[in-house]
């Protein structure tokens, strides 16, 4: 079985015995939980579109391991064309779900580990790459959604992992046995945990020799003994529990989620261990995963397309579409969205082949892409709120709208452009609320800031990759500067 249908994917999750907590209680039925289900629907879209002829070219490809058709989310990029198709797929999924569809973290982990394990083996004579390829083959053949987990809790940011008061604040090795390793720790803000068959764990930063026990990467099933998740809250999340909730959700079909994932003395057999104390390679793995995921933030342009469309619709319903300042704001929103896209496209086309054969993006441009993403969705959201008007946050509830006496009052006073439906006007305002302030704001706004690394992480990479000395030399040559006359 290489490709699962949407239904097969959802059914396959029922077989997992996940340990999930929400609002202080264990969630017994994760798959059908109304708060979780929209996020599952978003991942399910990665299966659904792979079945449709129109999208097969983007959503599927041939495995370089077997030549079989696989979902692109389990693929190792073999060319710059693959890198470009990856982001086109992500923009498309952003447009179809208006949320985080979660499966990218695993894809980015696969690709980062593929080239890093190859280079580690070359230096140390280990066999991580072959192990990893076997694991990848299982992921492709089973069409798994695999989560990629990187962000440790980190405790006191001024202290390295081994100097923390509590060693568990960074995921670490407790014990190396003949047949595998025992690990303890946690990963924060973990996207898509509950909708993933498997998890791959990676270190969160470059590590010194003192921190060897923190240089660990491995894969486990999501219901492995000793692992559990606590679901993150989202603004307006309990609206999903309201009876008949639809309009008030803004986006009733889709969503994203993040968890705190805790591992308490989890055993990982050797064949699933891809790094064990090779601290020299922790930084490289982080750099590559982060680079791929910064390229992946093309997803926000797909969500941005929906938000721009919603703002334009709100202007239509308000009867304000012809106002020149509205038109100009919409143009600015599109300009910002396409600027993010341009960097993601550029870093893909400028990608190159690593020694392993896998293609890597241009890291400088991928970091510039993500740096723009830390800013522009905030501006796009500001324009959307401006165009929508205050009603987006002062609107009474759907229950009032459905009420036999209050409903007609709302229809009368919240009517917009002559000849348009008040209900449709309310729907689009709630969608904007959802994207800017509600459950999807996690994925569209704050995740744009912190997901794939906070802004400073990209600035460090930009300073490393930007080659300032070469730029200084260019200036010297143009200005005929004789360095022998300087003492700098
Ligand atoms: Fe994919 Fe974007 Fe979600 Fe990351 S934030 S998992 S790139 S949809
Ligand atoms: Fe993310």
Short mmCIF file of C-alpha atoms and ligand atoms in Angstrom, two decimals:
data_model
loop_
_atom_site.label_atom_id
_atom_site.label_comp_id
_atom_site.label_asym_id
_atom_site.label_seq_id
_atom_site.Cartn_x
_atom_site.Cartn_y
_atom_site.Cartn_z
CA UNK A 1 0.00 0.00 0.00
CA UNK A 2 1.70 3.18 -1.12
CA UNK A 3 -1.04 5.78 -0.96
CA UNK A 4 -3.81 5.94 1.64
CA UNK A 5 -7.16 7.54 0.96
CA UNK A 6 -8.48 10.20 3.30
CA UNK A 7 -10.73 7.62 4.98
CA UNK A 8 -7.94 5.06 5.33
CA UNK A 9 -5.77 7.71 6.97
CA UNK A 10 -8.44 8.58 9.54
CA UNK A 11 -9.15 4.91 10.22
CA UNK A 12 -5.42 4.22 10.63
CA UNK A 13 -5.29 6.83 13.41
CA UNK A 14 -8.01 4.96 15.30
CA UNK A 15 -5.58 2.08 15.71
CA UNK A 16 -3.16 4.24 17.71
CA UNK A 17 -3.43 4.25 21.46
CA UNK A 18 -2.38 7.86 21.98
CA UNK A 19 -2.05 9.25 25.45
CA UNK A 20 -3.48 12.76 25.10
CA UNK A 21 -4.59 15.21 27.78
CA UNK A 22 -6.83 18.24 27.36
CA UNK A 23 -8.49 20.42 30.00
CA UNK A 24 -7.02 18.22 32.72
CA UNK A 25 -8.45 14.95 31.43
CA UNK A 26 -7.30 12.10 29.22
CA UNK A 27 -8.96 12.23 25.79
CA UNK A 28 -10.50 8.82 25.22
CA UNK A 29 -11.43 9.20 21.57
CA UNK A 30 -8.88 11.45 19.89
CA UNK A 31 -10.11 10.95 16.32
CA UNK A 32 -13.68 12.09 16.92
CA UNK A 33 -12.97 14.84 19.43
CA UNK A 34 -14.58 18.05 18.10
CA UNK A 35 -11.65 20.21 19.19
CA UNK A 36 -9.05 17.97 17.54
CA UNK A 37 -10.97 16.79 14.46
CA UNK A 38 -10.56 19.93 12.30
CA UNK A 39 -6.77 19.59 12.64
CA UNK A 40 -7.04 15.97 11.53
CA UNK A 41 -9.08 17.11 8.53
CA UNK A 42 -6.21 19.40 7.52
CA UNK A 43 -3.73 16.50 7.46
CA UNK A 44 -6.35 14.35 5.72
CA UNK A 45 -6.29 16.88 2.87
CA UNK A 46 -2.71 15.78 2.11
CA UNK A 47 -4.14 12.31 1.42
CA UNK A 48 -7.28 13.50 -0.35
CA UNK A 49 -5.52 15.72 -2.89
CA UNK A 50 -2.97 12.97 -3.63
CA UNK A 51 -5.89 10.91 -5.02
CA UNK A 52 -7.10 13.64 -7.37
CA UNK A 53 -5.79 13.74 -10.94
CA UNK A 54 -5.62 17.53 -10.88
CA UNK A 55 -3.14 17.54 -8.01
CA UNK A 56 -1.24 14.28 -8.47
CA UNK A 57 1.75 16.00 -10.02
CA UNK A 58 2.23 18.12 -6.89
CA UNK A 59 1.08 15.70 -4.19
CA UNK A 60 2.75 12.53 -5.43
CA UNK A 61 6.06 11.53 -6.94
CA UNK A 62 8.26 8.48 -7.48
CA UNK A 63 10.31 7.20 -4.57
CA UNK A 64 14.03 7.32 -5.36
CA UNK A 65 14.33 4.17 -3.23
CA UNK A 66 11.79 1.97 -5.01
CA UNK A 67 10.47 3.84 -8.07
CA UNK A 68 6.97 3.43 -6.60
CA UNK A 69 4.48 6.28 -6.38
CA UNK A 70 4.57 7.91 -2.95
CA UNK A 71 3.06 10.95 -1.31
CA UNK A 72 5.43 13.92 -1.69
CA UNK A 73 5.36 14.39 2.07
CA UNK A 74 7.44 11.20 2.39
CA UNK A 75 9.83 12.05 -0.46
CA UNK A 76 13.52 12.96 -0.51
CA UNK A 77 13.98 15.88 -2.91
CA UNK A 78 15.92 14.74 -5.97
CA UNK A 79 16.09 18.03 -7.88
CA UNK A 80 15.31 21.72 -7.69
CA UNK A 81 12.07 20.83 -9.49
CA UNK A 82 11.15 18.69 -6.46
CA UNK A 83 11.92 21.62 -4.15
CA UNK A 84 9.66 23.91 -6.18
CA UNK A 85 6.86 21.34 -6.32
CA UNK A 86 7.11 20.95 -2.57
CA UNK A 87 6.29 24.62 -1.94
CA UNK A 88 3.61 24.72 -4.64
CA UNK A 89 2.00 21.81 -2.83
CA UNK A 90 2.22 23.71 0.46
CA UNK A 91 0.67 26.88 -0.96
CA UNK A 92 -2.14 24.79 -2.42
CA UNK A 93 -2.79 23.09 0.92
CA UNK A 94 -2.78 26.46 2.68
CA UNK A 95 -5.46 27.60 0.23
CA UNK A 96 -7.54 24.44 0.74
CA UNK A 97 -7.40 24.38 4.56
CA UNK A 98 -6.65 27.99 5.66
CA UNK A 99 -4.66 26.44 8.47
CA UNK A 100 -1.55 24.44 9.32
CA UNK A 101 -1.75 21.00 7.67
CA UNK A 102 1.10 19.73 9.87
CA UNK A 103 2.65 17.07 7.68
CA UNK A 104 5.58 19.24 6.53
CA UNK A 105 7.61 18.87 9.72
CA UNK A 106 8.09 15.16 9.06
CA UNK A 107 8.98 15.76 5.41
CA UNK A 108 11.57 18.33 6.48
CA UNK A 109 12.95 15.96 9.12
CA UNK A 110 13.29 13.17 6.52
CA UNK A 111 15.25 15.40 4.19
CA UNK A 112 17.48 16.89 6.88
CA UNK A 113 18.30 13.46 8.32
CA UNK A 114 18.91 11.90 4.92
CA UNK A 115 21.89 14.10 4.06
CA UNK A 116 23.14 14.53 7.64
CA UNK A 117 23.27 10.79 8.40
CA UNK A 118 25.13 10.25 5.12
CA UNK A 119 27.80 12.75 6.10
CA UNK A 120 28.01 11.42 9.68
CA UNK A 121 28.58 7.88 8.44
CA UNK A 122 31.31 9.10 6.11
CA UNK A 123 33.22 10.61 9.03
CA UNK A 124 32.53 8.03 11.72
CA UNK A 125 31.92 4.79 9.82
CA UNK A 126 28.53 4.44 11.48
CA UNK A 127 25.49 3.05 9.66
CA UNK A 128 22.84 5.63 10.46
CA UNK A 129 22.12 6.39 6.81
CA UNK A 130 21.18 2.80 5.98
CA UNK A 131 19.03 2.59 9.12
CA UNK A 132 17.35 5.81 8.18
CA UNK A 133 16.69 4.65 4.62
CA UNK A 134 14.99 1.52 5.96
CA UNK A 135 12.83 3.67 8.20
CA UNK A 136 12.02 6.01 5.31
CA UNK A 137 11.00 3.05 3.21
CA UNK A 138 8.47 2.05 5.89
CA UNK A 139 7.16 5.62 6.00
CA UNK A 140 6.73 5.65 2.22
CA UNK A 141 5.19 2.19 1.98
CA UNK A 142 2.74 2.85 4.81
CA UNK A 143 2.11 6.47 3.72
CA UNK A 144 2.68 7.59 7.30
CA UNK A 145 2.30 11.06 8.62
CA UNK A 146 5.47 11.49 10.61
CA UNK A 147 5.95 14.37 13.00
CA UNK A 148 9.31 16.15 13.16
CA UNK A 149 10.06 17.30 16.70
CA UNK A 150 12.87 19.74 17.41
CA UNK A 151 12.03 22.42 20.00
CA UNK A 152 13.13 21.56 23.54
CA UNK A 153 11.65 23.46 26.51
CA UNK A 154 15.19 24.92 27.13
CA UNK A 155 14.63 26.10 30.74
CA UNK A 156 17.15 28.84 31.56
CA UNK A 157 18.15 30.19 28.15
CA UNK A 158 21.48 31.33 29.58
CA UNK A 159 22.55 27.75 30.35
CA UNK A 160 23.63 24.93 28.05
CA UNK A 161 21.67 21.63 28.19
CA UNK A 162 24.00 19.86 30.63
CA UNK A 163 24.12 22.90 32.95
CA UNK A 164 20.33 23.11 33.42
CA UNK A 165 18.99 22.60 36.95
CA UNK A 166 16.78 19.84 35.53
CA UNK A 167 18.45 17.65 32.87
CA UNK A 168 15.08 16.86 31.27
CA UNK A 169 14.68 20.42 29.99
CA UNK A 170 16.47 19.18 26.89
CA UNK A 171 15.66 15.74 25.47
CA UNK A 172 18.55 13.46 26.32
CA UNK A 173 19.88 9.92 26.50
CA UNK A 174 19.50 8.26 29.91
CA UNK A 175 21.20 5.05 28.93
CA UNK A 176 22.79 3.34 25.94
CA UNK A 177 22.04 -0.38 25.90
CA UNK A 178 23.12 -3.18 23.62
CA UNK A 179 19.78 -3.15 21.81
CA UNK A 180 18.90 0.53 21.92
CA UNK A 181 18.69 3.70 23.99
CA UNK A 182 16.50 5.11 26.76
CA UNK A 183 15.54 8.78 26.42
CA UNK A 184 13.78 11.38 28.57
CA UNK A 185 12.68 14.95 27.95
CA UNK A 186 10.05 16.89 26.04
CA UNK A 187 9.37 18.89 22.90
CA UNK A 188 7.25 22.04 22.95
CA UNK A 189 4.84 23.59 20.43
CA UNK A 190 4.75 20.26 18.64
CA UNK A 191 2.69 20.69 15.49
CA UNK A 192 0.48 17.81 14.42
CA UNK A 193 1.42 15.38 17.18
CA UNK A 194 -2.04 13.87 17.54
CA UNK A 195 -2.47 13.31 13.82
CA UNK A 196 0.85 11.57 13.22
CA UNK A 197 1.52 7.85 13.10
CA UNK A 198 5.13 8.37 14.11
CA UNK A 199 7.44 11.00 15.59
CA UNK A 200 11.05 11.78 14.66
CA UNK A 201 13.01 13.60 17.37
CA UNK A 202 16.05 15.79 16.72
CA UNK A 203 18.28 18.06 18.81
CA UNK A 204 17.27 21.69 19.06
CA UNK A 205 20.66 23.41 18.75
CA UNK A 206 24.38 22.96 18.11
CA UNK A 207 25.95 21.05 21.01
CA UNK A 208 29.38 21.00 22.62
CA UNK A 209 31.28 17.94 23.87
CA UNK A 210 29.76 18.54 27.33
CA UNK A 211 26.32 18.01 25.83
CA UNK A 212 26.88 14.72 24.00
CA UNK A 213 23.93 13.04 25.72
CA UNK A 214 21.67 15.63 24.12
CA UNK A 215 22.89 14.83 20.60
CA UNK A 216 20.21 12.29 19.82
CA UNK A 217 17.83 11.64 16.96
CA UNK A 218 15.38 8.75 16.62
CA UNK A 219 11.93 7.69 15.52
CA UNK A 220 9.14 6.18 17.62
CA UNK A 221 5.49 5.29 17.02
CA UNK A 222 3.25 8.05 18.41
CA UNK A 223 1.78 5.65 20.98
CA UNK A 224 5.12 4.31 22.21
CA UNK A 225 5.25 3.35 25.88
CA UNK A 226 6.31 6.32 28.04
CA UNK A 227 5.23 9.13 25.69
CA UNK A 228 2.21 11.41 26.12
CA UNK A 229 0.90 14.75 24.87
CA UNK A 230 -0.81 17.75 26.47
CA UNK A 231 -2.81 19.71 23.89
CA UNK A 232 -2.13 23.45 23.56
CA UNK A 233 -5.05 25.85 24.00
CA UNK A 234 -6.13 28.10 21.20
CA UNK A 235 -8.15 31.27 21.38
CA UNK A 236 -11.88 30.47 20.90
CA UNK A 237 -11.20 26.70 20.91
CA UNK A 238 -14.31 25.83 22.97
CA UNK A 239 -16.57 27.39 20.36
CA UNK A 240 -16.12 24.03 18.62
CA UNK A 241 -18.01 22.41 21.51
CA UNK A 242 -21.08 24.63 21.05
CA UNK A 243 -24.07 22.82 19.64
CA UNK A 244 -24.44 23.26 15.89
CA UNK A 245 -21.40 25.56 15.76
CA UNK A 246 -20.77 26.68 12.20
CA UNK A 247 -20.74 30.43 11.44
CA UNK A 248 -19.00 31.31 14.70
CA UNK A 249 -16.10 29.00 13.92
CA UNK A 250 -15.14 30.93 10.80
CA UNK A 251 -13.49 27.78 9.46
CA UNK A 252 -15.51 24.84 10.73
CA UNK A 253 -13.73 22.25 8.59
CA UNK A 254 -10.06 22.76 9.28
CA UNK A 255 -7.47 23.78 11.87
CA UNK A 256 -4.08 22.99 13.31
CA UNK A 257 -2.83 22.07 16.75
CA UNK A 258 0.29 22.01 18.89
CA UNK A 259 1.17 19.89 21.92
CA UNK A 260 3.69 19.52 24.68
CA UNK A 261 5.11 16.05 23.97
CA UNK A 262 6.68 14.33 26.96
CA UNK A 263 8.98 11.29 26.85
CA UNK A 264 9.59 9.55 30.15
CA UNK A 265 12.26 6.86 29.86
CA UNK A 266 11.20 5.78 26.38
CA UNK A 267 13.07 2.83 24.87
CA UNK A 268 14.18 3.21 21.23
CA UNK A 269 15.59 0.14 19.46
CA UNK A 270 18.87 0.61 17.59
CA UNK A 271 17.31 0.40 14.12
CA UNK A 272 15.33 3.57 14.91
CA UNK A 273 18.29 5.59 16.26
CA UNK A 274 19.80 8.06 13.76
CA UNK A 275 22.20 10.00 15.99
CA UNK A 276 23.64 8.94 19.33
CA UNK A 277 26.13 11.35 20.91
CA UNK A 278 27.64 12.65 17.62
CA UNK A 279 27.33 16.22 18.91
CA UNK A 280 29.43 17.63 16.07
CA UNK A 281 26.54 16.94 13.69
CA UNK A 282 23.72 18.29 15.87
CA UNK A 283 24.19 21.83 14.54
CA UNK A 284 24.19 20.66 10.92
CA UNK A 285 20.98 18.68 11.42
CA UNK A 286 19.31 21.67 13.05
CA UNK A 287 20.51 24.03 10.31
CA UNK A 288 19.18 21.79 7.55
CA UNK A 289 15.85 21.02 9.21
CA UNK A 290 15.34 24.70 10.01
CA UNK A 291 16.34 25.66 6.46
CA UNK A 292 13.84 23.27 4.91
CA UNK A 293 11.14 24.39 7.30
CA UNK A 294 11.85 28.06 6.60
CA UNK A 295 11.36 27.26 2.90
CA UNK A 296 8.14 25.46 3.93
CA UNK A 297 6.66 28.67 5.26
CA UNK A 298 5.31 29.12 1.74
CA UNK A 299 2.32 27.54 3.49
CA UNK A 300 1.55 30.98 4.93
CA UNK A 301 1.13 32.42 1.43
CA UNK A 302 -1.65 29.89 0.79
CA UNK A 303 -3.38 30.88 4.02
CA UNK A 304 -2.67 34.51 3.10
CA UNK A 305 -4.50 33.98 -0.21
CA UNK A 306 -7.60 32.98 1.76
CA UNK A 307 -7.28 35.95 4.12
CA UNK A 308 -6.83 38.40 1.24
CA UNK A 309 -9.85 36.86 -0.48
CA UNK A 310 -11.86 37.18 2.74
CA UNK A 311 -10.90 40.85 3.12
CA UNK A 312 -11.95 41.52 -0.48
CA UNK A 313 -15.27 39.74 0.15
CA UNK A 314 -15.82 41.75 3.34
CA UNK A 315 -15.32 44.91 1.30
CA UNK A 316 -17.90 43.62 -1.21
CA UNK A 317 -20.45 42.91 1.54
CA UNK A 318 -19.75 46.27 3.18
CA UNK A 319 -20.42 48.01 -0.14
CA UNK A 320 -16.93 49.50 0.04
CA UNK A 321 -15.18 47.55 -2.73
CA UNK A 322 -14.90 50.54 -5.05
CA UNK A 323 -13.18 52.83 -2.52
CA UNK A 324 -9.67 53.57 -3.76
CA UNK A 325 -8.05 53.07 -0.32
CA UNK A 326 -9.63 49.60 -0.07
CA UNK A 327 -8.30 48.65 -3.49
CA UNK A 328 -4.88 49.91 -2.50
CA UNK A 329 -4.86 47.96 0.76
CA UNK A 330 -5.75 44.77 -1.10
CA UNK A 331 -2.90 45.45 -3.54
CA UNK A 332 -0.51 45.91 -0.63
CA UNK A 333 -1.68 42.63 0.94
CA UNK A 334 -1.03 40.80 -2.32
CA UNK A 335 2.36 42.47 -2.68
CA UNK A 336 3.38 41.31 0.80
CA UNK A 337 2.10 37.79 0.21
CA UNK A 338 3.89 37.42 -3.11
CA UNK A 339 7.12 38.81 -1.61
CA UNK A 340 7.13 35.93 0.89
CA UNK A 341 6.38 33.53 -1.96
CA UNK A 342 9.17 34.96 -4.11
CA UNK A 343 11.79 34.12 -1.47
CA UNK A 344 10.48 30.60 -1.04
CA UNK A 345 10.56 30.06 -4.81
CA UNK A 346 14.03 31.57 -5.04
CA UNK A 347 15.54 29.40 -2.29
CA UNK A 348 14.10 26.34 -4.04
CA UNK A 349 15.43 27.18 -7.50
CA UNK A 350 18.82 27.98 -5.99
CA UNK A 351 18.89 24.58 -4.24
CA UNK A 352 21.79 22.21 -4.73
CA UNK A 353 22.71 18.56 -4.47
CA UNK A 354 24.26 17.31 -1.23
CA UNK A 355 26.75 14.42 -1.11
CA UNK A 356 23.87 12.06 -0.30
CA UNK A 357 22.10 12.99 -3.54
CA UNK A 358 19.29 14.80 -1.71
CA UNK A 359 18.69 18.42 -2.70
CA UNK A 360 19.03 21.20 -0.15
CA UNK A 361 17.59 24.71 -0.47
CA UNK A 362 19.71 27.85 -0.59
CA UNK A 363 19.99 28.50 3.13
CA UNK A 364 20.44 32.28 2.92
CA UNK A 365 17.31 32.75 0.83
CA UNK A 366 15.31 30.28 2.97
CA UNK A 367 16.19 32.34 6.03
CA UNK A 368 15.25 35.58 4.28
CA UNK A 369 11.95 33.91 3.36
CA UNK A 370 11.16 33.06 6.97
CA UNK A 371 12.36 36.47 8.21
CA UNK A 372 9.76 38.07 5.93
CA UNK A 373 7.17 35.64 7.27
CA UNK A 374 7.84 36.90 10.81
CA UNK A 375 6.56 40.30 9.65
CA UNK A 376 4.27 40.28 6.64
CA UNK A 377 1.37 38.13 7.91
CA UNK A 378 1.03 40.66 10.75
CA UNK A 379 0.67 43.45 8.20
CA UNK A 380 -1.70 41.39 6.07
CA UNK A 381 -3.82 40.67 9.16
CA UNK A 382 -3.79 44.38 10.06
CA UNK A 383 -5.09 45.32 6.62
CA UNK A 384 -7.71 42.56 6.77
CA UNK A 385 -8.97 43.86 10.14
CA UNK A 386 -8.95 47.41 8.79
CA UNK A 387 -11.03 46.45 5.75
CA UNK A 388 -13.38 44.14 7.70
CA UNK A 389 -14.41 46.84 10.18
CA UNK A 390 -15.10 46.56 13.89
CA UNK A 391 -18.03 44.20 13.43
CA UNK A 392 -15.56 41.37 13.11
CA UNK A 393 -15.08 41.53 16.90
CA UNK A 394 -18.39 42.95 18.16
CA UNK A 395 -20.72 40.58 16.37
CA UNK A 396 -23.22 38.70 18.59
CA UNK A 397 -23.25 34.91 18.48
CA UNK A 398 -24.62 32.49 15.94
CA UNK A 399 -27.21 31.43 18.55
CA UNK A 400 -28.56 34.98 18.53
CA UNK A 401 -28.61 34.96 14.75
CA UNK A 402 -30.62 31.72 14.78
CA UNK A 403 -33.04 33.01 17.46
CA UNK A 404 -36.60 33.60 16.15
CA UNK A 405 -36.80 37.16 17.50
CA UNK A 406 -33.17 38.27 17.71
CA UNK A 407 -32.24 36.85 14.29
CA UNK A 408 -34.44 39.29 12.33
CA UNK A 409 -33.01 42.17 14.39
CA UNK A 410 -29.48 41.10 13.48
CA UNK A 411 -30.44 40.65 9.83
CA UNK A 412 -31.87 44.19 9.77
CA UNK A 413 -29.00 45.96 11.54
CA UNK A 414 -26.13 43.94 10.16
CA UNK A 415 -27.25 44.06 6.55
CA UNK A 416 -24.61 45.34 4.14
CA UNK A 417 -24.58 46.05 0.44
CA UNK A 418 -28.08 45.98 -1.05
CA UNK A 419 -28.90 42.58 -2.49
CA UNK A 420 -26.35 40.61 -0.46
CA UNK A 421 -26.94 38.00 2.25
CA UNK A 422 -26.36 39.14 5.83
CA UNK A 423 -25.49 35.57 6.81
CA UNK A 424 -22.74 35.49 4.19
CA UNK A 425 -21.42 38.80 5.48
CA UNK A 426 -21.23 37.36 8.99
CA UNK A 427 -19.54 34.20 7.69
CA UNK A 428 -16.72 36.10 6.06
CA UNK A 429 -16.22 38.33 9.12
CA UNK A 430 -15.94 35.22 11.30
CA UNK A 431 -13.40 33.75 8.89
CA UNK A 432 -11.26 36.87 9.24
CA UNK A 433 -11.66 36.69 13.02
CA UNK A 434 -10.60 33.02 12.92
CA UNK A 435 -7.45 33.78 10.93
CA UNK A 436 -6.45 36.93 12.81
CA UNK A 437 -7.59 36.24 16.38
CA UNK A 438 -9.15 32.78 16.66
CA UNK A 439 -7.95 29.19 16.48
CA UNK A 440 -6.16 29.67 13.15
CA UNK A 441 -4.29 32.72 14.44
CA UNK A 442 -1.89 30.27 16.12
CA UNK A 443 -0.92 29.02 12.67
CA UNK A 444 -1.17 32.24 10.72
CA UNK A 445 0.15 34.89 13.09
CA UNK A 446 2.16 33.69 16.06
CA UNK A 447 3.49 30.64 14.27
CA UNK A 448 4.69 32.99 11.54
CA UNK A 449 6.77 34.66 14.23
CA UNK A 450 8.11 31.63 16.10
CA UNK A 451 7.52 28.53 13.96
CA UNK A 452 10.67 27.26 12.20
CA UNK A 453 12.63 29.49 14.56
CA UNK A 454 12.07 32.97 15.99
CA UNK A 455 13.30 36.01 14.01
CA UNK A 456 16.70 36.16 15.73
CA UNK A 457 17.48 32.60 14.64
CA UNK A 458 17.14 33.67 11.01
CA UNK A 459 19.21 36.81 11.58
CA UNK A 460 22.05 34.68 12.91
CA UNK A 461 21.88 32.52 9.77
CA UNK A 462 21.65 35.59 7.52
CA UNK A 463 24.76 37.02 9.17
CA UNK A 464 26.58 33.69 8.68
CA UNK A 465 25.47 33.15 5.10
CA UNK A 466 25.44 36.76 3.90
CA UNK A 467 29.23 36.90 3.29
CA UNK A 468 29.91 40.39 4.55
CA UNK A 469 33.70 40.13 3.91
CA UNK A 470 33.04 39.60 0.19
CA UNK A 471 30.75 42.61 0.13
CA UNK A 472 33.42 44.75 1.83
CA UNK A 473 35.92 43.65 -0.77
CA UNK A 474 33.55 44.67 -3.56
CA UNK A 475 33.30 48.13 -2.00
CA UNK A 476 37.09 48.36 -1.64
CA UNK A 477 37.62 47.56 -5.30
CA UNK A 478 35.06 50.08 -6.51
CA UNK A 479 36.44 52.81 -4.22
CA UNK A 480 40.12 51.96 -5.02
CA UNK A 481 40.89 51.41 -1.35
CA UNK A 482 44.49 50.48 -0.62
CA UNK A 483 44.29 48.25 2.45
CA UNK A 484 48.00 48.67 3.17
CA UNK A 485 47.23 52.22 4.30
CA UNK A 486 44.77 50.99 6.91
CA UNK A 487 45.27 49.59 10.35
CA UNK A 488 41.97 47.62 10.52
FE1 LIG B 1 3.48 22.90 7.27
FE2 LIG B 1 3.25 25.50 7.55
FE3 LIG B 1 2.24 23.89 9.40
FE4 LIG B 1 4.88 24.13 9.22
S1 LIG B 1 3.42 25.76 9.75
S2 LIG B 1 3.73 22.22 9.37
S3 LIG B 1 5.13 24.42 6.99
S4 LIG B 1 1.57 24.07 7.27
FE1 LIG B 2 5.39 25.32 11.75
#
